């Protein structure tokens, strides 16, 4: 079944096919269509939709629902995402699978509702307290907003971790063709650890507290080891990289601008390629190193350079310090989108 | 130590870190210890241990999972009611019990608790009121009595600065949804017996899925009161009960104390519609809703076309864009549509962008449209300058073209608004523009695709389909090339 729908609607479809049983959410532009779709479709499938009183409530309702062993989700944008950071820390601390879709808007503060990618750091580096991370996916089209929402649930269940689907306002509002999954995913069994109100789960305890410092450290080490293992699920996409002299890096909407920019540059004789991380955490560092070596690198992003810094960090860690030091960036902020013209110009300047 | 009787509690408490611990972490004379025992007893006596999910708070009650022999979820400070909402929605057959203190419920988590009560969530909330923050070090809580000394009201609570004690039961009793609201105490034996009956009632109501229940329990905190256990209990009975009278505020089917809500016979309650149900996602999304389309096919021979449609809200600009997008996807093209959104859509102007391509679409933004359709002057002034060399601008004849289009760009003026008025259908100006797009072969799409798309856009008003089809054809005849 192929449908022509908004990215925000594609998220809900993906969630339902993934087996998400509960949606908790508070309205916010430009993510609200996700709540609208969930309010309509979840009850039609006998699943639960709750409009929470605030984002703090949404994320903690997820804590309860995930703690009770069911797949659940919420969706929000910047201001709501900020409110959810404490809850994300608790979810990570109790190793609970739950999905947050952040349809990013411009900030800081109230900002505006136009597209930005300024939530990169809190999403990717663990914006709440303590040493935790979430699994972060960055789809770039309505199709991927469906597909990678499904994957977000799978990764959250596999790694017992909160997962974040990170997109921006433009992607949320954009209509594209979406080919829906063949069938619903089987439900995971969490009875080994969840509090399900059933005889077999009576001994289960969902908590993020270890009063003993040695135990808390042990738990932290366990988390960090898990995050290292998580790298096996890192995912990236490359485009026209084989003979490229310059590598354009971007995620989400920026990766699409990078794609058109690369095509335009090639029309003008500049061999450009695109590296696009699909998982932002774990960052596909090996894939980046493979295509980055010896090339000029320019990042395209809708933030102040948080993503470019991560590109540099990952290059440096891979032993490509020279490439890391020479990474250039073209960016816009405040709800403005980088134009292909400007990106082409900036890339060409790197050859002058 | 010989344990006399222990129901619903673990016989030893290894979760506290000491393998064979048999004493709780509560201070001597603390109300929590008594309440913990009563809750465990009720849960066990009713045979509900397998079905119960306890949602534990932050504060002195945080370690109830050491003691109660049932499944636990340990929530964040103030969020037990939100977490209990999630748990009871996820497991409607479980007995979900949130345990919260007065800082937790009355301050940081008040709205979560209140809204859960207002929604009538199916869990029981057992709320310990000891008039201050216990574990954190005896600070003022919303329930602190006037004049009561705490570590943050060292001179006594001054109502002129910090307000008056919060009456949680009375506030919650304003709500319609709760089935049970009561306040009890554990300050002496008689009260403890009454408390147990109330706790039992909370469990019974949850076991039968009756709805939201709130039980406030006045409890002594000798450590932070700075008193012995006997004096602390007396403080509870004398001072606290004066402020917080005991009683059952409501009990479904048993009469109520306090305000009883009745629906006025003349009130017009909007009817809730029955939700149509589907067994699976496949069944739900296979049901036609007009958004289905044939799968996209790659065709590198088809050049990419970028469109911008702009005008005032109400001129049907967004629908015009959707029509073109719809036609493109009927032809299995890669297609993308997006609107101006946010406050913009509530003001005067509306615009949308459409990209149609034979191959995967990169940047979604339309910086340089191949075709610009303008229905008002601000749109022309804003977008005309960006149109691609070799591109086309179609502008309504009513728009004064004060600025020339860029070099190499063709400008066509179409009296769309006037034609629509002449046809007696002023709302159909967008259909006139679609006719113009078709007449000028401006979209690279087939005539029949555009017509089918137009008809599909009226799927919710089928009586208008033929009318618009006719309008499209007649308009096309009138528009001159």
Tab-separated table of N, CA and C in Angstrom, chain A residues 1-6 13 16-17 22 24 29-30 41 43-51 53-54 56-57 60-61 63-65 67-70 86 90 113-115 169-170 173-177 180 182-184 195-199 201-207 209 211 237 253 256-257 259-260 337-341, chain B residues 10 15 49-53 58 62-63 65-66 69-77 79 82-83 85-87 89-91 94 111-112 115 119 121 275-282 284-287 289 291-296 306 322 325 329 335-339 341-344 360-365 367-368:
chain	number	residue	atom	x	y	z
A	1	UNK	N	0.851	-1.202	0.000
A	1	UNK	CA	0.000	0.000	0.000
A	1	UNK	C	0.882	1.246	0.000
A	2	UNK	N	0.685	2.093	-1.005
A	2	UNK	CA	1.425	3.357	-1.054
A	2	UNK	C	0.465	4.503	-0.767
A	3	UNK	N	0.913	5.415	0.086
A	3	UNK	CA	0.071	6.557	0.432
A	3	UNK	C	0.861	7.836	0.283
A	4	UNK	N	0.148	8.922	-0.011
A	4	UNK	CA	0.788	10.227	-0.133
A	4	UNK	C	0.433	10.997	1.131
A	5	UNK	N	1.360	11.070	2.051
A	5	UNK	CA	1.057	11.613	3.378
A	5	UNK	C	2.183	12.515	3.887
A	6	UNK	N	1.866	13.282	4.924
A	6	UNK	CA	2.880	14.098	5.580
A	6	UNK	C	3.862	13.208	6.344
A	13	UNK	N	2.082	5.889	11.210
A	13	UNK	CA	1.894	4.621	10.501
A	13	UNK	C	3.020	3.655	10.858
A	16	UNK	N	2.596	2.247	14.353
A	16	UNK	CA	1.544	1.231	14.468
A	16	UNK	C	2.022	-0.107	13.910
A	17	UNK	N	2.699	-0.056	12.763
A	17	UNK	CA	3.229	-1.294	12.185
A	17	UNK	C	4.308	-1.904	13.084
A	22	UNK	N	0.887	2.299	22.835
A	22	UNK	CA	0.402	3.496	23.541
A	22	UNK	C	1.098	4.744	23.029
A	24	UNK	N	1.474	8.800	24.093
A	24	UNK	CA	1.246	9.859	25.075
A	24	UNK	C	1.805	11.144	24.479
A	29	UNK	N	3.459	22.686	17.720
A	29	UNK	CA	3.817	22.874	16.322
A	29	UNK	C	5.334	22.766	16.229
A	30	UNK	N	5.901	22.128	15.244
A	30	UNK	CA	5.294	21.511	14.057
A	30	UNK	C	5.180	19.984	14.161
A	41	UNK	N	-5.913	6.990	14.793
A	41	UNK	CA	-5.631	5.606	14.401
A	41	UNK	C	-5.384	4.663	15.574
A	43	UNK	N	-6.886	4.452	18.586
A	43	UNK	CA	-8.143	3.836	19.067
A	43	UNK	C	-8.793	2.927	18.030
A	44	UNK	N	-8.606	3.241	16.737
A	44	UNK	CA	-9.215	2.394	15.707
A	44	UNK	C	-8.597	0.995	15.702
A	45	UNK	N	-7.403	0.888	16.254
A	45	UNK	CA	-6.762	-0.431	16.352
A	45	UNK	C	-6.828	-0.963	17.784
A	46	UNK	N	-7.662	-0.315	18.604
A	46	UNK	CA	-7.799	-0.765	19.989
A	46	UNK	C	-6.575	-0.447	20.833
A	47	UNK	N	-5.798	0.530	20.385
A	47	UNK	CA	-4.606	0.909	21.158
A	47	UNK	C	-4.879	2.219	21.899
A	48	UNK	N	-3.918	2.649	22.666
A	48	UNK	CA	-4.185	3.737	23.619
A	48	UNK	C	-3.588	5.064	23.159
A	49	UNK	N	-4.408	6.103	23.165
A	49	UNK	CA	-3.925	7.469	22.955
A	49	UNK	C	-4.287	8.287	24.185
A	50	UNK	N	-3.307	8.944	24.782
A	50	UNK	CA	-3.589	9.819	25.923
A	50	UNK	C	-3.004	11.199	25.630
A	51	UNK	N	-3.845	12.214	25.695
A	51	UNK	CA	-3.315	13.574	25.616
A	51	UNK	C	-2.883	13.979	27.014
A	53	UNK	N	-0.999	16.241	30.102
A	53	UNK	CA	-1.151	17.631	30.532
A	53	UNK	C	0.096	18.460	30.245
A	54	UNK	N	1.210	17.813	29.990
A	54	UNK	CA	2.440	18.517	29.655
A	54	UNK	C	3.437	17.473	29.186
A	56	UNK	N	6.305	16.823	30.447
A	56	UNK	CA	6.857	16.111	31.599
A	56	UNK	C	5.978	14.896	31.896
A	57	UNK	N	4.665	15.104	31.780
A	57	UNK	CA	3.744	13.991	31.997
A	57	UNK	C	3.903	12.949	30.896
A	60	UNK	N	6.849	10.733	31.408
A	60	UNK	CA	6.728	9.871	32.586
A	60	UNK	C	5.604	8.850	32.439
A	61	UNK	N	4.596	9.176	31.656
A	61	UNK	CA	3.596	8.166	31.315
A	61	UNK	C	4.282	7.046	30.521
A	63	UNK	N	7.321	6.228	30.881
A	63	UNK	CA	8.104	5.473	31.869
A	63	UNK	C	7.230	4.374	32.484
A	64	UNK	N	5.997	4.736	32.823
A	64	UNK	CA	5.076	3.758	33.406
A	64	UNK	C	4.670	2.680	32.411
A	65	UNK	N	4.353	3.091	31.184
A	65	UNK	CA	3.884	2.129	30.186
A	65	UNK	C	5.009	1.195	29.749
A	67	UNK	N	7.642	0.611	31.536
A	67	UNK	CA	7.937	-0.184	32.733
A	67	UNK	C	6.972	-1.342	32.872
A	68	UNK	N	5.754	-1.151	32.349
A	68	UNK	CA	4.761	-2.224	32.383
A	68	UNK	C	4.871	-3.132	31.156
A	69	UNK	N	5.922	-2.909	30.359
A	69	UNK	CA	6.257	-3.872	29.314
A	69	UNK	C	5.576	-3.691	27.975
A	70	UNK	N	5.144	-2.474	27.661
A	70	UNK	CA	4.507	-2.244	26.367
A	70	UNK	C	5.306	-1.210	25.568
A	86	UNK	N	14.709	15.098	31.603
A	86	UNK	CA	14.773	14.368	32.874
A	86	UNK	C	14.214	12.960	32.683
A	90	UNK	N	15.750	9.086	33.108
A	90	UNK	CA	15.146	7.998	33.894
A	90	UNK	C	14.907	6.758	33.035
A	113	UNK	N	8.493	28.219	14.653
A	113	UNK	CA	8.093	26.843	14.329
A	113	UNK	C	8.743	26.338	13.041
A	114	UNK	N	9.701	27.103	12.511
A	114	UNK	CA	10.320	26.704	11.241
A	114	UNK	C	11.502	25.765	11.486
A	115	UNK	N	11.923	25.086	10.414
A	115	UNK	CA	12.885	23.994	10.604
A	115	UNK	C	14.262	24.427	11.107
A	169	UNK	N	10.918	20.475	11.277
A	169	UNK	CA	9.570	20.927	10.946
A	169	UNK	C	9.189	20.758	9.489
A	170	UNK	N	10.142	21.002	8.601
A	170	UNK	CA	9.852	20.879	7.178
A	170	UNK	C	9.527	19.426	6.834
A	173	UNK	N	6.057	18.428	7.872
A	173	UNK	CA	4.942	19.005	7.112
A	173	UNK	C	4.889	18.521	5.672
A	174	UNK	N	5.989	17.953	5.203
A	174	UNK	CA	6.134	17.594	3.796
A	174	UNK	C	5.336	16.346	3.449
A	175	UNK	N	4.602	16.388	2.324
A	175	UNK	CA	3.905	15.181	1.872
A	175	UNK	C	4.741	14.497	0.800
A	176	UNK	N	4.902	13.184	0.945
A	176	UNK	CA	5.578	12.385	-0.079
A	176	UNK	C	4.911	11.016	-0.108
A	177	UNK	N	5.248	10.251	-1.107
A	177	UNK	CA	4.701	8.897	-1.194
A	177	UNK	C	5.382	7.996	-0.181
A	180	UNK	N	3.893	1.513	2.629
A	180	UNK	CA	3.765	1.003	4.004
A	180	UNK	C	4.359	-0.398	4.143
A	182	UNK	N	4.776	-4.352	4.874
A	182	UNK	CA	3.900	-5.467	4.483
A	182	UNK	C	2.949	-5.828	5.618
A	183	UNK	N	3.503	-5.994	6.822
A	183	UNK	CA	2.648	-6.352	7.949
A	183	UNK	C	3.231	-5.906	9.288
A	184	UNK	N	2.398	-6.012	10.297
A	184	UNK	CA	2.819	-5.569	11.628
A	184	UNK	C	3.954	-6.427	12.174
A	195	UNK	N	7.164	-4.797	34.840
A	195	UNK	CA	6.141	-4.956	35.884
A	195	UNK	C	4.783	-4.998	35.186
A	196	UNK	N	4.318	-6.192	34.875
A	196	UNK	CA	3.144	-6.340	34.024
A	196	UNK	C	1.850	-6.643	34.775
A	197	UNK	N	1.954	-6.765	36.094
A	197	UNK	CA	0.758	-7.098	36.862
A	197	UNK	C	0.293	-8.515	36.576
A	198	UNK	N	1.252	-9.398	36.359
A	198	UNK	CA	0.962	-10.811	36.076
A	198	UNK	C	1.839	-11.659	36.999
A	199	UNK	N	1.395	-12.902	37.284
A	199	UNK	CA	2.158	-13.730	38.217
A	199	UNK	C	3.641	-13.851	37.850
A	201	UNK	N	5.615	-11.840	36.476
A	201	UNK	CA	6.447	-10.637	36.600
A	201	UNK	C	6.413	-10.050	38.013
A	202	UNK	N	5.869	-10.826	38.978
A	202	UNK	CA	5.707	-10.294	40.335
A	202	UNK	C	7.022	-9.889	40.977
A	203	UNK	N	8.083	-10.595	40.646
A	203	UNK	CA	9.382	-10.279	41.257
A	203	UNK	C	10.105	-9.143	40.537
A	204	UNK	N	9.514	-8.639	39.461
A	204	UNK	CA	10.249	-7.648	38.661
A	204	UNK	C	10.209	-6.256	39.283
A	205	UNK	N	11.305	-5.561	39.109
A	205	UNK	CA	11.477	-4.233	39.682
A	205	UNK	C	12.104	-3.328	38.623
A	206	UNK	N	11.393	-2.276	38.298
A	206	UNK	CA	11.898	-1.315	37.313
A	206	UNK	C	12.359	-0.084	38.072
A	207	UNK	N	13.658	0.193	38.014
A	207	UNK	CA	14.161	1.321	38.805
A	207	UNK	C	15.439	1.872	38.206
A	209	UNK	N	17.542	3.558	40.486
A	209	UNK	CA	18.249	3.961	41.701
A	209	UNK	C	19.161	2.836	42.190
A	211	UNK	N	21.492	2.920	45.429
A	211	UNK	CA	21.941	3.772	46.506
A	211	UNK	C	23.423	3.568	46.810
A	237	UNK	N	24.474	6.446	4.756
A	237	UNK	CA	24.230	6.360	3.319
A	237	UNK	C	25.271	7.227	2.634
A	253	UNK	N	17.136	16.569	6.739
A	253	UNK	CA	16.825	17.487	5.642
A	253	UNK	C	18.115	17.983	4.978
A	256	UNK	N	19.519	15.994	2.171
A	256	UNK	CA	18.851	16.150	0.872
A	256	UNK	C	19.361	17.390	0.151
A	257	UNK	N	19.641	18.419	0.933
A	257	UNK	CA	20.239	19.620	0.335
A	257	UNK	C	21.629	19.254	-0.190
A	259	UNK	N	22.558	16.361	-1.256
A	259	UNK	CA	22.404	15.538	-2.452
A	259	UNK	C	22.243	16.415	-3.699
A	260	UNK	N	21.351	17.388	-3.625
A	260	UNK	CA	21.143	18.285	-4.768
A	260	UNK	C	22.398	19.123	-5.020
A	337	UNK	N	16.610	27.842	5.799
A	337	UNK	CA	17.176	26.612	5.252
A	337	UNK	C	18.334	26.972	4.324
A	338	UNK	N	19.420	26.204	4.381
A	338	UNK	CA	20.572	26.435	3.500
A	338	UNK	C	20.110	26.256	2.054
A	339	UNK	N	20.416	27.228	1.205
A	339	UNK	CA	20.013	27.085	-0.191
A	339	UNK	C	21.095	26.322	-0.943
A	340	UNK	N	20.656	25.627	-1.996
A	340	UNK	CA	21.604	24.876	-2.817
A	340	UNK	C	22.613	25.843	-3.435
A	341	UNK	N	22.132	27.013	-3.857
A	341	UNK	CA	23.044	28.018	-4.436
A	341	UNK	C	24.191	28.336	-3.481
B	10	UNK	N	7.990	-9.040	51.829
B	10	UNK	CA	9.062	-10.026	51.816
B	10	UNK	C	9.445	-10.299	53.266
B	15	UNK	N	16.898	-6.364	49.029
B	15	UNK	CA	17.036	-5.268	48.057
B	15	UNK	C	17.657	-4.013	48.687
B	49	UNK	N	-1.501	-9.768	44.956
B	49	UNK	CA	-0.061	-9.533	44.766
B	49	UNK	C	0.413	-9.780	43.335
B	50	UNK	N	-0.152	-10.811	42.696
B	50	UNK	CA	0.257	-11.113	41.323
B	50	UNK	C	-0.217	-10.041	40.334
B	51	UNK	N	-1.310	-9.379	40.688
B	51	UNK	CA	-1.905	-8.410	39.747
B	51	UNK	C	-1.435	-6.990	39.990
B	52	UNK	N	-0.754	-6.766	41.100
B	52	UNK	CA	-0.468	-5.382	41.495
B	52	UNK	C	0.825	-4.847	40.878
B	53	UNK	N	0.749	-3.599	40.416
B	53	UNK	CA	1.947	-2.847	40.025
B	53	UNK	C	2.019	-1.644	40.959
B	58	UNK	N	9.525	9.324	44.924
B	58	UNK	CA	10.813	9.736	45.469
B	58	UNK	C	10.498	10.392	46.808
B	62	UNK	N	10.460	5.941	48.785
B	62	UNK	CA	11.153	5.436	47.591
B	62	UNK	C	11.507	3.954	47.689
B	63	UNK	N	11.709	3.472	48.923
B	63	UNK	CA	12.186	2.092	49.078
B	63	UNK	C	11.081	1.078	49.379
B	65	UNK	N	9.873	-0.767	47.478
B	65	UNK	CA	10.173	-2.015	46.736
B	65	UNK	C	11.075	-2.956	47.532
B	66	UNK	N	11.666	-2.471	48.620
B	66	UNK	CA	12.378	-3.397	49.515
B	66	UNK	C	11.366	-4.350	50.167
B	69	UNK	N	5.803	-7.273	48.425
B	69	UNK	CA	6.032	-8.421	47.553
B	69	UNK	C	5.068	-8.351	46.360
B	70	UNK	N	5.438	-7.522	45.395
B	70	UNK	CA	4.674	-7.376	44.150
B	70	UNK	C	5.593	-6.644	43.178
B	71	UNK	N	5.140	-6.477	41.933
B	71	UNK	CA	5.979	-5.792	40.948
B	71	UNK	C	6.005	-4.286	41.230
B	72	UNK	N	7.152	-3.670	40.944
B	72	UNK	CA	7.321	-2.239	41.227
B	72	UNK	C	7.890	-1.486	40.034
B	73	UNK	N	7.443	-0.235	39.918
B	73	UNK	CA	8.079	0.712	39.007
B	73	UNK	C	8.446	1.924	39.859
B	74	UNK	N	9.715	2.249	39.881
B	74	UNK	CA	10.195	3.343	40.727
B	74	UNK	C	10.264	4.624	39.892
B	75	UNK	N	9.371	5.559	40.170
B	75	UNK	CA	9.200	6.739	39.302
B	75	UNK	C	10.089	7.905	39.717
B	76	UNK	N	10.089	8.931	38.880
B	76	UNK	CA	10.834	10.154	39.176
B	76	UNK	C	10.055	10.994	40.186
B	77	UNK	N	10.754	11.966	40.797
B	77	UNK	CA	10.123	12.786	41.821
B	77	UNK	C	8.895	13.512	41.275
B	79	UNK	N	6.382	12.261	39.763
B	79	UNK	CA	5.794	11.725	38.534
B	79	UNK	C	5.087	10.385	38.718
B	82	UNK	N	1.861	10.234	36.878
B	82	UNK	CA	2.030	10.137	35.424
B	82	UNK	C	2.462	8.725	35.058
B	83	UNK	N	3.421	8.181	35.810
B	83	UNK	CA	3.892	6.821	35.530
B	83	UNK	C	2.774	5.808	35.764
B	85	UNK	N	-0.348	6.398	35.383
B	85	UNK	CA	-1.223	6.540	34.214
B	85	UNK	C	-0.732	5.625	33.093
B	86	UNK	N	0.582	5.711	32.828
B	86	UNK	CA	1.156	4.868	31.774
B	86	UNK	C	0.983	3.397	32.070
B	87	UNK	N	1.238	3.026	33.328
B	87	UNK	CA	1.175	1.606	33.704
B	87	UNK	C	-0.255	1.079	33.617
B	89	UNK	N	-2.739	2.257	31.895
B	89	UNK	CA	-3.210	2.226	30.507
B	89	UNK	C	-2.597	1.051	29.751
B	90	UNK	N	-1.331	0.753	30.103
B	90	UNK	CA	-0.655	-0.366	29.435
B	90	UNK	C	-1.209	-1.705	29.914
B	91	UNK	N	-1.588	-1.757	31.181
B	91	UNK	CA	-2.052	-3.019	31.779
B	91	UNK	C	-3.390	-2.796	32.463
B	94	UNK	N	-4.305	-4.950	35.452
B	94	UNK	CA	-3.485	-4.915	36.663
B	94	UNK	C	-4.151	-4.010	37.708
B	111	UNK	N	0.200	18.793	39.427
B	111	UNK	CA	-0.615	18.791	38.207
B	111	UNK	C	-0.749	17.397	37.616
B	112	UNK	N	0.326	16.617	37.681
B	112	UNK	CA	0.233	15.246	37.167
B	112	UNK	C	-0.805	14.442	37.942
B	115	UNK	N	-4.394	15.987	37.196
B	115	UNK	CA	-4.897	15.688	35.847
B	115	UNK	C	-5.220	14.200	35.709
B	119	UNK	N	-8.824	12.869	34.691
B	119	UNK	CA	-9.101	11.937	33.591
B	119	UNK	C	-9.758	10.657	34.096
B	121	UNK	N	-8.150	8.197	35.684
B	121	UNK	CA	-7.260	7.059	35.419
B	121	UNK	C	-7.568	5.941	36.410
B	275	UNK	N	-15.960	4.597	17.903
B	275	UNK	CA	-14.729	4.530	17.110
B	275	UNK	C	-14.815	3.324	16.179
B	276	UNK	N	-14.654	3.548	14.871
B	276	UNK	CA	-14.626	2.372	13.980
B	276	UNK	C	-13.391	1.531	14.293
B	277	UNK	N	-13.554	0.217	14.328
B	277	UNK	CA	-12.430	-0.632	14.737
B	277	UNK	C	-11.938	-1.522	13.603
B	278	UNK	N	-10.635	-1.710	13.563
B	278	UNK	CA	-9.999	-2.577	12.576
B	278	UNK	C	-9.103	-3.563	13.306
B	279	UNK	N	-8.998	-4.784	12.778
B	279	UNK	CA	-8.209	-5.787	13.496
B	279	UNK	C	-6.702	-5.600	13.379
B	280	UNK	N	-6.251	-5.048	12.245
B	280	UNK	CA	-4.800	-4.938	12.032
B	280	UNK	C	-4.485	-3.634	11.313
B	281	UNK	N	-3.216	-3.273	11.317
B	281	UNK	CA	-2.758	-2.107	10.559
B	281	UNK	C	-3.084	-2.266	9.079
B	282	UNK	N	-2.843	-3.495	8.576
B	282	UNK	CA	-3.060	-3.726	7.149
B	282	UNK	C	-4.516	-3.432	6.801
B	284	UNK	N	-6.630	-1.520	8.480
B	284	UNK	CA	-6.918	-0.085	8.655
B	284	UNK	C	-6.441	0.711	7.443
B	285	UNK	N	-5.190	0.479	7.053
B	285	UNK	CA	-4.626	1.327	6.004
B	285	UNK	C	-4.975	0.858	4.599
B	286	UNK	N	-5.544	-0.342	4.489
B	286	UNK	CA	-6.014	-0.785	3.178
B	286	UNK	C	-7.374	-0.170	2.871
B	287	UNK	N	-8.026	0.372	3.919
B	287	UNK	CA	-9.323	1.010	3.696
B	287	UNK	C	-9.100	2.333	2.975
B	289	UNK	N	-8.875	5.926	1.727
B	289	UNK	CA	-9.192	7.231	2.304
B	289	UNK	C	-8.734	8.337	1.360
B	291	UNK	N	-5.821	8.771	0.097
B	291	UNK	CA	-4.393	9.109	0.109
B	291	UNK	C	-3.553	8.027	-0.568
B	292	UNK	N	-4.216	6.952	-1.046
B	292	UNK	CA	-3.422	5.903	-1.652
B	292	UNK	C	-2.994	6.279	-3.067
B	293	UNK	N	-1.913	5.728	-3.498
B	293	UNK	CA	-1.355	6.069	-4.805
B	293	UNK	C	-0.583	4.878	-5.333
B	294	UNK	N	-0.350	4.846	-6.653
B	294	UNK	CA	0.488	3.760	-7.161
B	294	UNK	C	1.926	3.945	-6.680
B	295	UNK	N	2.677	2.854	-6.559
B	295	UNK	CA	4.073	2.978	-6.121
B	295	UNK	C	4.870	3.860	-7.090
B	296	UNK	N	5.843	4.554	-6.555
B	296	UNK	CA	6.678	5.444	-7.365
B	296	UNK	C	7.599	4.623	-8.259
B	306	UNK	N	9.979	22.139	-10.537
B	306	UNK	CA	9.695	22.719	-9.217
B	306	UNK	C	8.646	23.823	-9.361
B	322	UNK	N	-1.767	20.680	-4.199
B	322	UNK	CA	-2.020	19.255	-3.960
B	322	UNK	C	-2.532	18.582	-5.232
B	325	UNK	N	0.387	17.869	-7.350
B	325	UNK	CA	1.131	16.761	-6.741
B	325	UNK	C	0.396	15.437	-6.972
B	329	UNK	N	1.673	12.049	-8.836
B	329	UNK	CA	1.824	10.709	-8.266
B	329	UNK	C	0.951	9.704	-8.993
B	335	UNK	N	7.257	12.672	-5.949
B	335	UNK	CA	6.500	13.900	-5.744
B	335	UNK	C	6.620	14.368	-4.307
B	336	UNK	N	6.679	15.667	-4.159
B	336	UNK	CA	6.804	16.227	-2.813
B	336	UNK	C	5.970	17.498	-2.762
B	337	UNK	N	5.218	17.653	-1.691
B	337	UNK	CA	4.399	18.864	-1.507
B	337	UNK	C	4.622	19.360	-0.090
B	338	UNK	N	4.825	20.643	0.049
B	338	UNK	CA	4.778	21.149	1.426
B	338	UNK	C	4.254	22.577	1.472
B	339	UNK	N	3.544	22.863	2.551
B	339	UNK	CA	2.892	24.167	2.684
B	339	UNK	C	3.734	25.126	3.511
B	341	UNK	N	3.647	26.975	6.801
B	341	UNK	CA	2.897	26.511	7.968
B	341	UNK	C	3.165	27.411	9.157
B	342	UNK	N	2.529	27.088	10.255
B	342	UNK	CA	2.715	27.876	11.465
B	342	UNK	C	1.861	29.127	11.413
B	343	UNK	N	2.289	30.216	12.103
B	343	UNK	CA	1.455	31.408	12.193
B	343	UNK	C	1.117	31.946	10.811
B	344	UNK	N	2.027	31.714	9.828
B	344	UNK	CA	1.814	32.195	8.473
B	344	UNK	C	0.450	31.770	7.930
B	360	UNK	N	14.871	10.275	-7.537
B	360	UNK	CA	14.796	10.661	-6.133
B	360	UNK	C	15.013	12.165	-5.961
B	361	UNK	N	14.159	12.783	-5.161
B	361	UNK	CA	14.238	14.234	-4.980
B	361	UNK	C	15.210	14.566	-3.842
B	362	UNK	N	16.137	15.455	-4.143
B	362	UNK	CA	17.078	15.901	-3.109
B	362	UNK	C	16.448	16.992	-2.278
B	363	UNK	N	17.003	18.192	-2.403
B	363	UNK	CA	16.498	19.309	-1.601
B	363	UNK	C	15.006	19.521	-1.833
B	364	UNK	N	14.242	19.610	-0.764
B	364	UNK	CA	12.798	19.798	-0.926
B	364	UNK	C	12.407	21.251	-1.174
B	365	UNK	N	13.299	22.170	-0.915
B	365	UNK	CA	12.897	23.574	-1.013
B	365	UNK	C	12.884	24.027	-2.471
B	367	UNK	N	13.739	26.905	-4.409
B	367	UNK	CA	14.396	28.216	-4.418
B	367	UNK	C	14.136	28.934	-5.737
B	368	UNK	N	14.189	28.148	-6.821
B	368	UNK	CA	14.005	28.718	-8.163
B	368	UNK	C	12.936	27.923	-8.890
